[in-house]
Amino acid sequence: MYFAALLARTEDGWEASDTELDDVETLSDLTDLAREASVDEDTVLVYIEQEDAWFGVLRVDGEEDPRIYVSDASAAARSSYGEILLTDELLGREPGAEDEIAALEELVDLDGTEDGEPDDPVSDAGSAGTAVAEPDLDQDPDAVPAGPLGDLGVLADLGLSEKDLLTLRTDALAEIADALGAAEVLEAVR
């Protein structure tokens, strides 16, 4: 179960609305959605949560690059909405590296065997006594770290410190809205 909300800062305070993410496929789409809700290019927060698994906050300030925080990157990576927030930059990967690796894997047989060779060199009669190198599982470049990822200071100037952000678990949106002074407007749309 997912829930998404937009909080847009105005000169009169915060305006809240729940939002549908059905047409959102990329971070750019999500950023555009936030900018459309902006009044005079002021701050807009997009909050996304998957119940009891993870939550993410996207902050857009005018035309600046969006700032992102995700409470549990590995849980978010298993979610279509989480994948939107987990950009290559956020994960510390070269942009497009995942696409290049997938393309190479399609072109090359990466298990190290030639066509017609046995997959297990130890079972081959001619290879008795040969050492087989084990793959280094600790260096998986596609692994997504467990735990929080992103801009810990995304809400610091709005009243929620980095330390407080890291301690949020269940009902994080209510605590964020409370820190922003937007609890009442959020409750009206929830």
PDB file of C-alpha atoms in Angstrom:
ATOM      1  CA  MET A   1       0.000   0.000   0.000  1.00  0.00           C
ATOM      2  CA  TYR A   2       1.427   3.327  -1.097  1.00  0.00           C
ATOM      3  CA  PHE A   3       0.574   6.854  -0.036  1.00  0.00           C
ATOM      4  CA  ALA A   4       1.824  10.035  -1.674  1.00  0.00           C
ATOM      5  CA  ALA A   5       1.282  13.647  -0.677  1.00  0.00           C
ATOM      6  CA  LEU A   6       2.393  17.061  -1.869  1.00  0.00           C
ATOM      7  CA  LEU A   7       3.166  19.861   0.573  1.00  0.00           C
ATOM      8  CA  ALA A   8       3.599  23.245  -1.095  1.00  0.00           C
ATOM      9  CA  ARG A   9       4.772  26.271   0.857  1.00  0.00           C
ATOM     10  CA  THR A  10       2.893  29.486   0.196  1.00  0.00           C
ATOM     11  CA  GLU A  11       3.033  32.946   1.766  1.00  0.00           C
ATOM     12  CA  ASP A  12       0.082  31.869   3.941  1.00  0.00           C
ATOM     13  CA  GLY A  13       1.712  28.624   5.125  1.00  0.00           C
ATOM     14  CA  TRP A  14       1.594  25.100   3.727  1.00  0.00           C
ATOM     15  CA  GLU A  15      -0.973  23.633   1.346  1.00  0.00           C
ATOM     16  CA  ALA A  16      -1.337  19.872   1.257  1.00  0.00           C
ATOM     17  CA  SER A  17      -2.820  17.499  -1.266  1.00  0.00           C
ATOM     18  CA  ASP A  18      -2.732  13.781  -1.735  1.00  0.00           C
ATOM     19  CA  THR A  19      -1.543  12.870  -5.167  1.00  0.00           C
ATOM     20  CA  GLU A  20      -1.749  10.028  -7.621  1.00  0.00           C
ATOM     21  CA  LEU A  21       1.508   8.785  -9.075  1.00  0.00           C
ATOM     22  CA  ASP A  22      -0.018   6.645 -11.840  1.00  0.00           C
ATOM     23  CA  ASP A  23       1.440   8.841 -14.607  1.00  0.00           C
ATOM     24  CA  VAL A  24       4.831   9.276 -12.922  1.00  0.00           C
ATOM     25  CA  GLU A  25       7.537   7.086 -14.434  1.00  0.00           C
ATOM     26  CA  THR A  26      10.754   9.066 -13.877  1.00  0.00           C
ATOM     27  CA  LEU A  27      12.327  11.487 -11.435  1.00  0.00           C
ATOM     28  CA  SER A  28      11.796  14.183 -14.051  1.00  0.00           C
ATOM     29  CA  ASP A  29       8.040  13.439 -14.086  1.00  0.00           C
ATOM     30  CA  LEU A  30       7.934  13.629 -10.287  1.00  0.00           C
ATOM     31  CA  THR A  31       9.901  16.889 -10.266  1.00  0.00           C
ATOM     32  CA  ASP A  32       7.552  18.379 -12.882  1.00  0.00           C
ATOM     33  CA  LEU A  33       4.553  17.356 -10.751  1.00  0.00           C
ATOM     34  CA  ALA A  34       6.082  19.177  -7.779  1.00  0.00           C
ATOM     35  CA  ARG A  35       6.897  22.296  -9.806  1.00  0.00           C
ATOM     36  CA  GLU A  36       3.312  22.448 -11.084  1.00  0.00           C
ATOM     37  CA  ALA A  37       2.121  22.601  -7.460  1.00  0.00           C
ATOM     38  CA  SER A  38       4.593  25.360  -6.604  1.00  0.00           C
ATOM     39  CA  VAL A  39       3.422  28.878  -5.869  1.00  0.00           C
ATOM     40  CA  ASP A  40       5.964  31.501  -6.978  1.00  0.00           C
ATOM     41  CA  GLU A  41       8.690  28.823  -7.258  1.00  0.00           C
ATOM     42  CA  ASP A  42       8.567  28.217  -3.508  1.00  0.00           C
ATOM     43  CA  THR A  43       9.413  24.932  -1.782  1.00  0.00           C
ATOM     44  CA  VAL A  44       7.394  21.817  -2.593  1.00  0.00           C
ATOM     45  CA  LEU A  45       7.828  18.472  -0.868  1.00  0.00           C
ATOM     46  CA  VAL A  46       6.650  15.203  -2.352  1.00  0.00           C
ATOM     47  CA  TYR A  47       6.278  12.471   0.243  1.00  0.00           C
ATOM     48  CA  ILE A  48       5.970   8.826  -0.814  1.00  0.00           C
ATOM     49  CA  GLU A  49       5.644   5.893   1.539  1.00  0.00           C
ATOM     50  CA  GLN A  50       5.167   2.184   1.262  1.00  0.00           C
ATOM     51  CA  GLU A  51       3.444   1.171   4.461  1.00  0.00           C
ATOM     52  CA  ASP A  52       5.877  -0.114   7.103  1.00  0.00           C
ATOM     53  CA  ALA A  53       8.712  -0.534   4.557  1.00  0.00           C
ATOM     54  CA  TRP A  54      10.183   2.822   3.513  1.00  0.00           C
ATOM     55  CA  PHE A  55       9.439   6.480   2.825  1.00  0.00           C
ATOM     56  CA  GLY A  56      11.025   9.063   0.597  1.00  0.00           C
ATOM     57  CA  VAL A  57      11.018  12.840   0.417  1.00  0.00           C
ATOM     58  CA  LEU A  58      11.673  14.807  -2.757  1.00  0.00           C
ATOM     59  CA  ARG A  59      12.239  18.535  -2.268  1.00  0.00           C
ATOM     60  CA  VAL A  60      11.977  21.002  -5.118  1.00  0.00           C
ATOM     61  CA  ASP A  61      12.932  24.654  -4.642  1.00  0.00           C
ATOM     62  CA  GLY A  62      12.136  26.598  -7.820  1.00  0.00           C
ATOM     63  CA  GLU A  63      14.392  25.566 -10.689  1.00  0.00           C
ATOM     64  CA  GLU A  64      17.102  24.059  -8.456  1.00  0.00           C
ATOM     65  CA  ASP A  65      17.922  20.366  -8.767  1.00  0.00           C
ATOM     66  CA  PRO A  66      15.633  18.209  -6.629  1.00  0.00           C
ATOM     67  CA  ARG A  67      16.926  16.965  -3.282  1.00  0.00           C
ATOM     68  CA  ILE A  68      16.062  13.412  -2.232  1.00  0.00           C
ATOM     69  CA  TYR A  69      16.037  11.383   0.966  1.00  0.00           C
ATOM     70  CA  VAL A  70      14.986   7.712   1.200  1.00  0.00           C
ATOM     71  CA  SER A  71      14.606   6.008   4.600  1.00  0.00           C
ATOM     72  CA  ASP A  72      15.602   2.507   3.389  1.00  0.00           C
ATOM     73  CA  ALA A  73      17.203   2.304  -0.027  1.00  0.00           C
ATOM     74  CA  SER A  74      17.182  -1.492  -0.321  1.00  0.00           C
ATOM     75  CA  ALA A  75      13.443  -1.658   0.451  1.00  0.00           C
ATOM     76  CA  ALA A  76      12.754   1.229  -1.945  1.00  0.00           C
ATOM     77  CA  ALA A  77      14.713  -0.515  -4.705  1.00  0.00           C
ATOM     78  CA  ARG A  78      12.077  -3.269  -4.706  1.00  0.00           C
ATOM     79  CA  SER A  79       9.345  -0.726  -5.386  1.00  0.00           C
ATOM     80  CA  SER A  80       8.469   0.971  -8.658  1.00  0.00           C
ATOM     81  CA  TYR A  81       8.047   4.318  -6.887  1.00  0.00           C
ATOM     82  CA  GLY A  82      11.240   3.798  -4.933  1.00  0.00           C
ATOM     83  CA  GLU A  83      13.159   3.157  -8.131  1.00  0.00           C
ATOM     84  CA  ILE A  84      12.099   6.610  -9.325  1.00  0.00           C
ATOM     85  CA  LEU A  85      13.867   8.216  -6.348  1.00  0.00           C
ATOM     86  CA  LEU A  86      16.969   5.997  -6.439  1.00  0.00           C
ATOM     87  CA  THR A  87      18.874   7.721  -9.210  1.00  0.00           C
ATOM     88  CA  ASP A  88      22.346   6.687 -10.361  1.00  0.00           C
ATOM     89  CA  GLU A  89      23.702   9.863  -8.766  1.00  0.00           C
ATOM     90  CA  LEU A  90      22.058   9.077  -5.419  1.00  0.00           C
ATOM     91  CA  LEU A  91      23.460   5.544  -5.537  1.00  0.00           C
ATOM     92  CA  GLY A  92      26.946   6.784  -6.463  1.00  0.00           C
ATOM     93  CA  ARG A  93      26.932   5.110  -9.874  1.00  0.00           C
ATOM     94  CA  GLU A  94      27.978   6.454 -13.217  1.00  0.00           C
ATOM     95  CA  PRO A  95      24.836   7.568 -15.103  1.00  0.00           C
ATOM     96  CA  GLY A  96      23.763   4.860 -17.522  1.00  0.00           C
ATOM     97  CA  ALA A  97      26.273   2.331 -16.157  1.00  0.00           C
ATOM     98  CA  GLU A  98      23.505  -0.180 -15.412  1.00  0.00           C
ATOM     99  CA  ASP A  99      22.295   0.045 -19.036  1.00  0.00           C
ATOM    100  CA  GLU A 100      25.838  -0.486 -20.360  1.00  0.00           C
ATOM    101  CA  ILE A 101      26.353  -3.552 -18.153  1.00  0.00           C
ATOM    102  CA  ALA A 102      23.031  -5.061 -19.266  1.00  0.00           C
ATOM    103  CA  ALA A 103      23.936  -4.477 -22.923  1.00  0.00           C
ATOM    104  CA  LEU A 104      27.341  -6.134 -22.486  1.00  0.00           C
ATOM    105  CA  GLU A 105      25.799  -9.121 -20.706  1.00  0.00           C
ATOM    106  CA  GLU A 106      23.525  -9.658 -23.691  1.00  0.00           C
ATOM    107  CA  LEU A 107      26.476  -9.614 -26.102  1.00  0.00           C
ATOM    108  CA  VAL A 108      28.936 -11.708 -24.096  1.00  0.00           C
ATOM    109  CA  ASP A 109      28.588 -14.978 -22.202  1.00  0.00           C
ATOM    110  CA  LEU A 110      29.934 -13.807 -18.836  1.00  0.00           C
ATOM    111  CA  ASP A 111      30.093 -17.203 -17.094  1.00  0.00           C
ATOM    112  CA  GLY A 112      33.601 -17.755 -18.555  1.00  0.00           C
ATOM    113  CA  THR A 113      32.796 -20.837 -20.589  1.00  0.00           C
ATOM    114  CA  GLU A 114      32.873 -21.330 -24.310  1.00  0.00           C
ATOM    115  CA  ASP A 115      30.009 -23.014 -26.107  1.00  0.00           C
ATOM    116  CA  GLY A 116      30.355 -26.764 -25.596  1.00  0.00           C
ATOM    117  CA  GLU A 117      32.574 -26.455 -22.476  1.00  0.00           C
ATOM    118  CA  PRO A 118      31.247 -27.830 -19.208  1.00  0.00           C
ATOM    119  CA  ASP A 119      30.040 -25.176 -16.751  1.00  0.00           C
ATOM    120  CA  ASP A 120      31.874 -26.856 -13.837  1.00  0.00           C
ATOM    121  CA  PRO A 121      35.633 -27.071 -14.483  1.00  0.00           C
ATOM    122  CA  VAL A 122      36.162 -29.384 -11.463  1.00  0.00           C
ATOM    123  CA  SER A 123      33.932 -32.072 -13.034  1.00  0.00           C
ATOM    124  CA  ASP A 124      35.946 -31.969 -16.254  1.00  0.00           C
ATOM    125  CA  ALA A 125      38.408 -34.903 -16.264  1.00  0.00           C
ATOM    126  CA  GLY A 126      41.241 -32.771 -17.654  1.00  0.00           C
ATOM    127  CA  SER A 127      41.071 -30.147 -14.937  1.00  0.00           C
ATOM    128  CA  ALA A 128      41.680 -32.173 -11.776  1.00  0.00           C
ATOM    129  CA  GLY A 129      43.636 -30.169  -9.240  1.00  0.00           C
ATOM    130  CA  THR A 130      42.868 -26.804 -10.872  1.00  0.00           C
ATOM    131  CA  ALA A 131      41.849 -24.003  -8.529  1.00  0.00           C
ATOM    132  CA  VAL A 132      38.632 -22.175  -9.344  1.00  0.00           C
ATOM    133  CA  ALA A 133      38.404 -18.531  -8.306  1.00  0.00           C
ATOM    134  CA  GLU A 134      35.316 -17.667  -6.307  1.00  0.00           C
ATOM    135  CA  PRO A 135      33.468 -14.511  -7.347  1.00  0.00           C
ATOM    136  CA  ASP A 136      33.867 -11.533  -5.027  1.00  0.00           C
ATOM    137  CA  LEU A 137      30.305 -11.112  -3.747  1.00  0.00           C
ATOM    138  CA  ASP A 138      31.246  -8.137  -1.556  1.00  0.00           C
ATOM    139  CA  GLN A 139      31.908  -5.939  -4.591  1.00  0.00           C
ATOM    140  CA  ASP A 140      28.545  -6.061  -6.359  1.00  0.00           C
ATOM    141  CA  PRO A 141      28.334  -2.709  -8.195  1.00  0.00           C
ATOM    142  CA  ASP A 142      24.545  -3.027  -8.507  1.00  0.00           C
ATOM    143  CA  ALA A 143      23.932  -3.581  -4.786  1.00  0.00           C
ATOM    144  CA  VAL A 144      21.696  -1.006  -3.148  1.00  0.00           C
ATOM    145  CA  PRO A 145      22.684  -0.180   0.422  1.00  0.00           C
ATOM    146  CA  ALA A 146      20.310  -0.996   3.244  1.00  0.00           C
ATOM    147  CA  GLY A 147      19.223   1.937   5.356  1.00  0.00           C
ATOM    148  CA  PRO A 148      18.904   5.654   4.716  1.00  0.00           C
ATOM    149  CA  LEU A 149      20.282   7.261   1.584  1.00  0.00           C
ATOM    150  CA  GLY A 150      20.306  10.771   0.218  1.00  0.00           C
ATOM    151  CA  ASP A 151      20.299  14.318   1.542  1.00  0.00           C
ATOM    152  CA  LEU A 152      19.980  14.115   5.322  1.00  0.00           C
ATOM    153  CA  GLY A 153      19.596  17.904   5.518  1.00  0.00           C
ATOM    154  CA  VAL A 154      16.655  17.960   3.099  1.00  0.00           C
ATOM    155  CA  LEU A 155      14.302  19.218   5.842  1.00  0.00           C
ATOM    156  CA  ALA A 156      16.775  20.776   8.315  1.00  0.00           C
ATOM    157  CA  ASP A 157      15.962  24.405   7.457  1.00  0.00           C
ATOM    158  CA  LEU A 158      12.246  23.575   7.715  1.00  0.00           C
ATOM    159  CA  GLY A 159      12.432  22.327  11.303  1.00  0.00           C
ATOM    160  CA  LEU A 160      13.397  18.645  11.087  1.00  0.00           C
ATOM    161  CA  SER A 161      17.057  17.969  11.934  1.00  0.00           C
ATOM    162  CA  GLU A 162      19.173  15.278  10.315  1.00  0.00           C
ATOM    163  CA  LYS A 163      19.102  13.286  13.554  1.00  0.00           C
ATOM    164  CA  ASP A 164      15.298  13.498  13.778  1.00  0.00           C
ATOM    165  CA  LEU A 165      14.939  12.471  10.120  1.00  0.00           C
ATOM    166  CA  LEU A 166      17.059   9.370  10.733  1.00  0.00           C
ATOM    167  CA  THR A 167      14.869   8.280  13.652  1.00  0.00           C
ATOM    168  CA  LEU A 168      11.579   8.411  11.723  1.00  0.00           C
ATOM    169  CA  ARG A 169      10.013   5.020  11.051  1.00  0.00           C
ATOM    170  CA  THR A 170       6.256   4.567  11.160  1.00  0.00           C
ATOM    171  CA  ASP A 171       3.936   7.496  10.513  1.00  0.00           C
ATOM    172  CA  ALA A 172       6.883   9.576   9.324  1.00  0.00           C
ATOM    173  CA  LEU A 173       4.642  11.917   7.321  1.00  0.00           C
ATOM    174  CA  ALA A 174       2.752  13.013  10.423  1.00  0.00           C
ATOM    175  CA  GLU A 175       6.005  13.817  12.209  1.00  0.00           C
ATOM    176  CA  ILE A 176       7.381  15.685   9.185  1.00  0.00           C
ATOM    177  CA  ALA A 177       4.161  17.671   8.818  1.00  0.00           C
ATOM    178  CA  ASP A 178       4.184  18.450  12.540  1.00  0.00           C
ATOM    179  CA  ALA A 179       7.763  19.767  12.337  1.00  0.00           C
ATOM    180  CA  LEU A 180       6.798  21.924   9.337  1.00  0.00           C
ATOM    181  CA  GLY A 181       3.681  23.247  11.043  1.00  0.00           C
ATOM    182  CA  ALA A 182       1.541  21.593   8.373  1.00  0.00           C
ATOM    183  CA  ALA A 183      -0.138  18.852  10.432  1.00  0.00           C
ATOM    184  CA  GLU A 184      -3.638  20.329  10.217  1.00  0.00           C
ATOM    185  CA  VAL A 185      -3.597  20.895   6.443  1.00  0.00           C
ATOM    186  CA  LEU A 186      -2.194  17.432   5.876  1.00  0.00           C
ATOM    187  CA  GLU A 187      -4.818  15.792   8.087  1.00  0.00           C
ATOM    188  CA  ALA A 188      -7.511  17.436   5.954  1.00  0.00           C
ATOM    189  CA  VAL A 189      -6.374  15.505   2.866  1.00  0.00           C
ATOM    190  CA  ARG A 190      -5.381  12.226   4.471  1.00  0.00           C
TER     191      ARG A 190
END
